[in-house]
CSV table of C-alpha atoms (C1' of nucleotides) and ligand atoms in Angstrom, one decimal:
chain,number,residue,atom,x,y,z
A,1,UNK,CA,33.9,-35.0,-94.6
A,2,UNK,CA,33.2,-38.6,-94.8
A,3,UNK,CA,33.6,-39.6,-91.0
A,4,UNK,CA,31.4,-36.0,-89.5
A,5,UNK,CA,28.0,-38.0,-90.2
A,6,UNK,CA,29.6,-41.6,-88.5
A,7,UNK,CA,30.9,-40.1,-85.2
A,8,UNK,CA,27.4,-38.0,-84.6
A,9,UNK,CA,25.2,-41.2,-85.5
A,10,UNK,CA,27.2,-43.1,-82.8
A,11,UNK,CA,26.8,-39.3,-80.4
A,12,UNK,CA,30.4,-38.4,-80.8
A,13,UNK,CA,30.9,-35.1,-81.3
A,14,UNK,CA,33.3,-35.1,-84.5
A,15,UNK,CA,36.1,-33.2,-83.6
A,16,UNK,CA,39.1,-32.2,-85.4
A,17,UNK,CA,41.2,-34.7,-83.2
A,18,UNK,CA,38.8,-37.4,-84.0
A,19,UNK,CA,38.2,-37.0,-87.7
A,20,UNK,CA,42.1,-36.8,-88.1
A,21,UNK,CA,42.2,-40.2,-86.0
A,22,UNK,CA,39.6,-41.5,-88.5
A,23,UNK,CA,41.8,-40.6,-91.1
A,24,UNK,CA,44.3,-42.7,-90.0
A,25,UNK,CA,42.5,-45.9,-89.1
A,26,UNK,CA,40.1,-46.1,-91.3
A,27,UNK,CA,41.1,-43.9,-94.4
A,28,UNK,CA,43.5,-47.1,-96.0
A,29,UNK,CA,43.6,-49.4,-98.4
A,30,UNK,CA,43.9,-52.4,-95.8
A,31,UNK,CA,42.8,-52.8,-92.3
A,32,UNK,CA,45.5,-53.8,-89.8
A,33,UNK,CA,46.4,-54.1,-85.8
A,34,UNK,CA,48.3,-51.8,-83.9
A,35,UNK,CA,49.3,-51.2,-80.2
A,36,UNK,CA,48.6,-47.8,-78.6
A,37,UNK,CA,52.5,-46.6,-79.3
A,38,UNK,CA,52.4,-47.7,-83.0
A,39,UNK,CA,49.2,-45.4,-83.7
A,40,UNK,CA,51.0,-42.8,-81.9
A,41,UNK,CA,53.6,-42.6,-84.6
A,42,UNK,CA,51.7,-43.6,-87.4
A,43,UNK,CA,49.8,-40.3,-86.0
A,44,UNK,CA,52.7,-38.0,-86.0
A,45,UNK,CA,53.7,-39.3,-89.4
A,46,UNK,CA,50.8,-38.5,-90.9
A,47,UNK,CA,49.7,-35.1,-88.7
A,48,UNK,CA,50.7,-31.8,-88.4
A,49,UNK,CA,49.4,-30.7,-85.2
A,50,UNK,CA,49.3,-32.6,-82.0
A,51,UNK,CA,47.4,-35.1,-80.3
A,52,UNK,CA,47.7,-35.9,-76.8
A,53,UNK,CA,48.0,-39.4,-76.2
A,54,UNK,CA,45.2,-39.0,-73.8
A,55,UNK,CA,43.2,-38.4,-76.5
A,56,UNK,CA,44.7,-41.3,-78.3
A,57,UNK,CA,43.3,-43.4,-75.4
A,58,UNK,CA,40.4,-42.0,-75.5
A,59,UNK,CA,39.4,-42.0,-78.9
A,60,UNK,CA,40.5,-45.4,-79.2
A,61,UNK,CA,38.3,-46.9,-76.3
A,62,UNK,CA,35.2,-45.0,-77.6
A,63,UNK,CA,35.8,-46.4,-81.1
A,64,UNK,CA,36.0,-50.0,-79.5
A,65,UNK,CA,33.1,-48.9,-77.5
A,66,UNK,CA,31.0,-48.3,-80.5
A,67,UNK,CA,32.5,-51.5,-82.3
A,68,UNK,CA,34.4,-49.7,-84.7
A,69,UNK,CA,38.2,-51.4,-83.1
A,70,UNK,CA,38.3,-54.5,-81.9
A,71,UNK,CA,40.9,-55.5,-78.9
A,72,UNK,CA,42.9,-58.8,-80.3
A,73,UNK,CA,43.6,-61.1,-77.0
A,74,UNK,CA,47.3,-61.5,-76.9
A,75,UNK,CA,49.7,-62.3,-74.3
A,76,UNK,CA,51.9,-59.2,-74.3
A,77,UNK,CA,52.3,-55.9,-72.4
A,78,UNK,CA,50.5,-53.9,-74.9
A,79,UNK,CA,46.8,-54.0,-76.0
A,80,UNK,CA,46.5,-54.9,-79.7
A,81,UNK,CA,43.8,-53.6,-81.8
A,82,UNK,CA,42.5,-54.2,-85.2
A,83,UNK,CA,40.8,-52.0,-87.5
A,84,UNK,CA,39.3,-55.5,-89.2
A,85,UNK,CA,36.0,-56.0,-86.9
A,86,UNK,CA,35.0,-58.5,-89.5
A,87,UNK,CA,35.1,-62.1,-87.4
A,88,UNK,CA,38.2,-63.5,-88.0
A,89,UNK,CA,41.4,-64.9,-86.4
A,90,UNK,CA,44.9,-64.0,-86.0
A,91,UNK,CA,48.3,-65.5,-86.7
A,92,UNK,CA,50.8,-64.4,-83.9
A,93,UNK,CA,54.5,-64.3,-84.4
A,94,UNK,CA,56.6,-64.9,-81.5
A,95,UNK,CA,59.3,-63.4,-83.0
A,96,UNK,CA,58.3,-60.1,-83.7
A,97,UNK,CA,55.1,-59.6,-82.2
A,98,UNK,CA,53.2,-58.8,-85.1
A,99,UNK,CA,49.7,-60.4,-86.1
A,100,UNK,CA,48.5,-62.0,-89.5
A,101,UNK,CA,45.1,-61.8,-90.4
A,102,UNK,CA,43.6,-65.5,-90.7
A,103,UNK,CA,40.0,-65.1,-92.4
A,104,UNK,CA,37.4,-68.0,-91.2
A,105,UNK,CA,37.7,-69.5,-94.4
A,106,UNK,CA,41.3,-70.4,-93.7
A,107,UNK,CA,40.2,-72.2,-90.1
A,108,UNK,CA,37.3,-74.5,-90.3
A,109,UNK,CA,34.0,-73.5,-88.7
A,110,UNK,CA,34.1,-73.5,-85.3
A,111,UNK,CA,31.1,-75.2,-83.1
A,112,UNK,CA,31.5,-74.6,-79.4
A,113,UNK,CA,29.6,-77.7,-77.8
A,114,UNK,CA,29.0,-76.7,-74.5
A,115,UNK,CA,26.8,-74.2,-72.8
A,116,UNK,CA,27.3,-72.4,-69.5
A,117,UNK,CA,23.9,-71.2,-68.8
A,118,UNK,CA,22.7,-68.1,-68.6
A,119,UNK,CA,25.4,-66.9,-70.6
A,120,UNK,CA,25.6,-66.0,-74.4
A,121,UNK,CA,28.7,-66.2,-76.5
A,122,UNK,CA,29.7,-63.0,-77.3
A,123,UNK,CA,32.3,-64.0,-79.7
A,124,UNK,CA,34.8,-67.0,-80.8
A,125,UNK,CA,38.6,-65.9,-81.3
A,126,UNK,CA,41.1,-68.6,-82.6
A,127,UNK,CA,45.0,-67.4,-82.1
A,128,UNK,CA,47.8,-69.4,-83.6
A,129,UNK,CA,51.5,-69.0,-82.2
A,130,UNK,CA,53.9,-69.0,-84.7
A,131,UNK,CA,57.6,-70.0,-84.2
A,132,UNK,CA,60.6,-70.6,-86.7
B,1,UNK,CA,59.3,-85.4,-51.5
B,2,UNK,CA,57.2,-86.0,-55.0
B,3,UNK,CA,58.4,-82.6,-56.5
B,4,UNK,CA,62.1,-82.6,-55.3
B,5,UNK,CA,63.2,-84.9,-58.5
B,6,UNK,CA,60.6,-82.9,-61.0
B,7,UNK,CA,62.9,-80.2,-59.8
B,8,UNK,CA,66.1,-81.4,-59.9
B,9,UNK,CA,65.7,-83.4,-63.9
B,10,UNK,CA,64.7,-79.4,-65.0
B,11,UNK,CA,67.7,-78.5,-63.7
B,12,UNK,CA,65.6,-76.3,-60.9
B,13,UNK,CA,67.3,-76.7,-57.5
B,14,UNK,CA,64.3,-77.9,-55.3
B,15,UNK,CA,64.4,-75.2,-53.1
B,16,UNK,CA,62.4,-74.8,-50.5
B,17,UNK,CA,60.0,-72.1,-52.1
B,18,UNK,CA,59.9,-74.2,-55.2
B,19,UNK,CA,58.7,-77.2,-53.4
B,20,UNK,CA,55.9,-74.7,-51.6
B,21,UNK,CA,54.6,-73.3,-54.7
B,22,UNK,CA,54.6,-77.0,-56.4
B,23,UNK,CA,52.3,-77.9,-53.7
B,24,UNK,CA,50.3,-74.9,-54.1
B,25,UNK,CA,49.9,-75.6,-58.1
B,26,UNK,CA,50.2,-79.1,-58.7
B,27,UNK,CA,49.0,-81.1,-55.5
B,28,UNK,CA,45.0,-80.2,-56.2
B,29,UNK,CA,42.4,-82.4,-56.9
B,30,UNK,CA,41.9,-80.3,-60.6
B,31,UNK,CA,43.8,-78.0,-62.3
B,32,UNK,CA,42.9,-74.0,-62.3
B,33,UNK,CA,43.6,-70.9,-63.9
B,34,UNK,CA,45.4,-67.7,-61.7
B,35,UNK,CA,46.9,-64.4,-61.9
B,36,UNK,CA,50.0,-63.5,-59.8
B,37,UNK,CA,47.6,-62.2,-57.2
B,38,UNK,CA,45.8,-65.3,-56.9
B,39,UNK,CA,48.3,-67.1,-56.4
B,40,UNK,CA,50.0,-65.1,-53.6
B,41,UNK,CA,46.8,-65.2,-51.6
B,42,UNK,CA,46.3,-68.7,-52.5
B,43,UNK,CA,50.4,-69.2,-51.1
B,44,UNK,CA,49.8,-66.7,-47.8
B,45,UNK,CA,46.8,-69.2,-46.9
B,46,UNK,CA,48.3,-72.7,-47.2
B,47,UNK,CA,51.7,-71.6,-46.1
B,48,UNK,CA,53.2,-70.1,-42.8
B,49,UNK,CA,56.4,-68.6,-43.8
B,50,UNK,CA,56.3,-66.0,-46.5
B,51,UNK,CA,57.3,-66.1,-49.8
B,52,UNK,CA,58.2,-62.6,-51.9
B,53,UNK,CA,56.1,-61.5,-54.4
B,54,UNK,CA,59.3,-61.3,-56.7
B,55,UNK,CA,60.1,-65.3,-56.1
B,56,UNK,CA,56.3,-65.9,-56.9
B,57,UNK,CA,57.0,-64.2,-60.3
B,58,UNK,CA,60.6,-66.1,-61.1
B,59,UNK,CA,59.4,-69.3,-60.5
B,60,UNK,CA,56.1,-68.9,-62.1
B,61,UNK,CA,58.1,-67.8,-65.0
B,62,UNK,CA,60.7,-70.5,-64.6
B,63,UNK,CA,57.7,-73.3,-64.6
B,64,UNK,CA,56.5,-71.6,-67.6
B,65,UNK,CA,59.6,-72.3,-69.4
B,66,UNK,CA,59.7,-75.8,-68.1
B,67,UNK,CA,56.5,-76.2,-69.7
B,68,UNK,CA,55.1,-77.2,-66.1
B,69,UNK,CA,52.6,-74.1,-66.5
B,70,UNK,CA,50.8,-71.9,-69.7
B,71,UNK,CA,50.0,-68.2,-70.0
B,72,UNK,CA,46.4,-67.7,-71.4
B,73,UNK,CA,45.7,-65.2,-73.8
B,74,UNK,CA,43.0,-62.9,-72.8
B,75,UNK,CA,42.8,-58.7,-72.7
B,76,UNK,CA,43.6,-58.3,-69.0
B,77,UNK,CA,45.6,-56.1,-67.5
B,78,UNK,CA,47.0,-59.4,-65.4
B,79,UNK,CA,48.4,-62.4,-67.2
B,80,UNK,CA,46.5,-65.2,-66.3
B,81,UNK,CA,48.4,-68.8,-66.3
B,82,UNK,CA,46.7,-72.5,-66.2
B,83,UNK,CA,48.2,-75.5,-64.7
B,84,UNK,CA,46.3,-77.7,-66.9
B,85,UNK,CA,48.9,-77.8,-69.8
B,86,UNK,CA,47.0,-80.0,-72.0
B,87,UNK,CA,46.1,-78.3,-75.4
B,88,UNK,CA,42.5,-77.1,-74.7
B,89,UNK,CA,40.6,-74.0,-75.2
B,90,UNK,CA,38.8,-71.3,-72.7
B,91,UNK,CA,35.8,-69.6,-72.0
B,92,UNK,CA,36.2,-66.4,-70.8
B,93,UNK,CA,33.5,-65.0,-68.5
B,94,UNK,CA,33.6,-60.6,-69.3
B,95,UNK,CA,31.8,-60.1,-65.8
B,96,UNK,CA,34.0,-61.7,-63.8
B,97,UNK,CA,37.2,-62.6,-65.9
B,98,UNK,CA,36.9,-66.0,-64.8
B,99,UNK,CA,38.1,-68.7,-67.2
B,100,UNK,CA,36.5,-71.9,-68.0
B,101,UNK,CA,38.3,-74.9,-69.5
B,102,UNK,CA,37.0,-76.1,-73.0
B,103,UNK,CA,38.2,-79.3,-73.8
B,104,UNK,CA,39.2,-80.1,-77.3
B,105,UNK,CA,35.6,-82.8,-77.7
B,106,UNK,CA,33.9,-79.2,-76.6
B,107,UNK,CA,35.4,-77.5,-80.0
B,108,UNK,CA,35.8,-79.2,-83.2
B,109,UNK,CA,39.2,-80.1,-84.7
B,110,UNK,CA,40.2,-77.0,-86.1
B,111,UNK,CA,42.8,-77.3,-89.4
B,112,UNK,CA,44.5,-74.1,-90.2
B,113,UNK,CA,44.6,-74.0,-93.6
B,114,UNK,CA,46.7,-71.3,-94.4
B,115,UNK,CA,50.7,-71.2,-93.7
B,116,UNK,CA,53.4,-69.1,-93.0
B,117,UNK,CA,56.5,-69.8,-94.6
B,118,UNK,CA,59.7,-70.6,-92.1
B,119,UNK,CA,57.5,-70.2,-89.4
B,120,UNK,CA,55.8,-73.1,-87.6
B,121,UNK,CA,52.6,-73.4,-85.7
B,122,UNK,CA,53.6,-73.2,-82.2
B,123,UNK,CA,50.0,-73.5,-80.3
B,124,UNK,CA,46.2,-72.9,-81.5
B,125,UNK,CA,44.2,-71.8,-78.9
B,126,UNK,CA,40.2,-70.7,-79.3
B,127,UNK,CA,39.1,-67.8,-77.0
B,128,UNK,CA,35.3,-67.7,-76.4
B,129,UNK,CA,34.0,-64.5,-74.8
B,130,UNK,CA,30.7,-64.9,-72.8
B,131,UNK,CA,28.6,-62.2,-71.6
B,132,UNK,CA,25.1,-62.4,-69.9
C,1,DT,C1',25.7,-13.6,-83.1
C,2,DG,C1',26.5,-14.5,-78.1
C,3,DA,C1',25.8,-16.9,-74.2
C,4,DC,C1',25.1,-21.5,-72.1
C,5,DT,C1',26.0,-26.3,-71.4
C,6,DA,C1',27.8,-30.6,-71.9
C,7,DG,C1',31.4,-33.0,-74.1
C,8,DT,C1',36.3,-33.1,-75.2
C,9,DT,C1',41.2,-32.3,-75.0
C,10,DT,C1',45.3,-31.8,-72.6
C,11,DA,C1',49.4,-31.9,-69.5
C,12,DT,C1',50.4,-34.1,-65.9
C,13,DA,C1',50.1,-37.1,-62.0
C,14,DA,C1',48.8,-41.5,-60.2
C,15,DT,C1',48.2,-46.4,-60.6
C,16,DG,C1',49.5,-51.0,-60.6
C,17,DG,C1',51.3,-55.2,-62.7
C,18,DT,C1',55.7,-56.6,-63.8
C,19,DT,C1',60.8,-56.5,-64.0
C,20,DC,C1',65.2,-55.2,-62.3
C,21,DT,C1',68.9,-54.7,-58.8
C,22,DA,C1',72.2,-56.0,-55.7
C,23,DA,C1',72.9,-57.9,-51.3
C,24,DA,C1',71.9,-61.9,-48.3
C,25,DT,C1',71.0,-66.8,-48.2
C,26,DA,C1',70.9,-71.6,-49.5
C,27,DG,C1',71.8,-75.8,-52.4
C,28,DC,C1',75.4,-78.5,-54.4
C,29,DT,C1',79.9,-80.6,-55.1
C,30,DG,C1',84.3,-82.0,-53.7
D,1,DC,C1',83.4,-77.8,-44.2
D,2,DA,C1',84.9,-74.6,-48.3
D,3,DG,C1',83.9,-72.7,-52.4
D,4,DC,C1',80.8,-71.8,-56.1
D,5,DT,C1',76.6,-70.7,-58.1
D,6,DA,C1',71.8,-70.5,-58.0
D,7,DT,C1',68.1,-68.5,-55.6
D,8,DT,C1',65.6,-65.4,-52.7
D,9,DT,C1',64.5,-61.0,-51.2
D,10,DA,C1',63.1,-56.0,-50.3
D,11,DG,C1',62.8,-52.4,-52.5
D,12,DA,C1',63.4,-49.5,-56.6
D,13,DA,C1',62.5,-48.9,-61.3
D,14,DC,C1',59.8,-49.4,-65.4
D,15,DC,C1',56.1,-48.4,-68.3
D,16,DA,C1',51.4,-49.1,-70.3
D,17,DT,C1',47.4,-47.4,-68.9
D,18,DT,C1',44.0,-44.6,-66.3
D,19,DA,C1',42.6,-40.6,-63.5
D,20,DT,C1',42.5,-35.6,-62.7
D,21,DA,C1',41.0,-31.2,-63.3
D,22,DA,C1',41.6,-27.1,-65.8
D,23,DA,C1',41.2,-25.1,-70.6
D,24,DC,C1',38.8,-25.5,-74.7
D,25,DT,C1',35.1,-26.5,-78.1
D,26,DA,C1',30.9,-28.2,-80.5
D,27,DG,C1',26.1,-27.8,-80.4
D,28,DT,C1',21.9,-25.3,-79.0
D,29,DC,C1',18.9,-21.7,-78.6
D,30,DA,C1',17.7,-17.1,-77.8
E,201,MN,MN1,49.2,-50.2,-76.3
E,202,MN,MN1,49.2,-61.4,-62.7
E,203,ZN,ZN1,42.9,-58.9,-87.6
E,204,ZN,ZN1,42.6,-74.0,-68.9
DNA sequence: TGACTAGTTTATAATGGTTCTAAATAGCTG
DNA sequence: CAGCTATTTAGAACCATTATAAACTAGTCA
């Protein structure tokens, strides 16, 4: 399978519970976000056995971890992740609390000015609120 | 009392509490970020009578509404808030989850080029991580 | 192939920030 | 002051997330 020889290179031991996670976030046509509840479905939907959501959690944080998930910052209860770990920037509907990507060619480049020293920027995320 | 009339044009009833957390918030020399937690301690040293955890959450949230405070977006498992309600942008320090104000001369203008039909942009705010 | 070991999964409990509840209190108006 | 509504409060409830610790499994090597 495609995702055996990624999961050992990064020293996870590819699992069936893994590989069928891979499946689902990274076996698509598109990339997209989702909070820990959403993969759960998305997960049953698409899996015959089970997965704990321990594992869920798991999995998830080690894929961060390794850079393969990013965590959006969003002002909500939930974490938000995207399977997109291009750099890029989010649209956030109030209404629903779903996010739209925003590639950096649809914001201008950004050029922080100031330095806090001894620091390194780690990485620049733009959010835009959207209302009706 | 400066705050009673604040109060009283939201339509907030200048209580007593009120008045006690406007001093805690908005009588300061500069303006500061805070969790919940922060600002209880912060309230339990300036103020001799006590004030419960679940008024320190409604009116938080009230002055939110009022537009008197904002809630930052960052992945915390607090919600931090800024009295400085100016549109500005954040550093956000990983080892310590401090958060830095970036005024808008620190970041270029940013122009969103993209839109959303029906919806309109409500706020655009720029998240920059910093590690060491 | 059969141990051996470290890594992983799992059900379940615990944690902790936040919200809810409902009774007591306090501000406001007449 | 009386009456009304907003507010405060202690404590319970909620719920996303993390911790626990026992069962299981992948990888290694004889
Ligand atoms: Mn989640
Ligand atoms: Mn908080
Ligand atoms: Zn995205
Ligand atoms: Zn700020």
């Amino acid at each position: 399978m495609k995702y055996i020889e990624k999961l050992r290179n990064s020293g996870l031991r590819p699992t069936k519970q893994r590989l069928q996670i891979c499946e689902v976030l990274f076996n698509t046509e598109r990339t997209f976000h989702f909070t820990i509840n959403e993969l759960e479905q998305k997960i049953k939907d698409k899996i015959d056995n089970k997965i704990s959501l321990a594992t869920i959690y798991n999995t998830v944080h080690a894929f961060e971890k390794k850079g393969y998930l990013k965590q959006i910052p969003v002002n909500s209860n939930q974490t938000y992740f995207d399977t997109n770990i291009t750099d890029h920037h989010h649209f956030y509907n109030l209404k629903d609390g779903k996010l739209i990507d925003l590639e950096n060619s649809d914001v201008g480049p950004i050029n922080i000015k100031r330095k806090i020293d001894g620091k390194k920027i780690k990485s620049i995320e733009v959010l835009v609120k959207l209302e009706d």
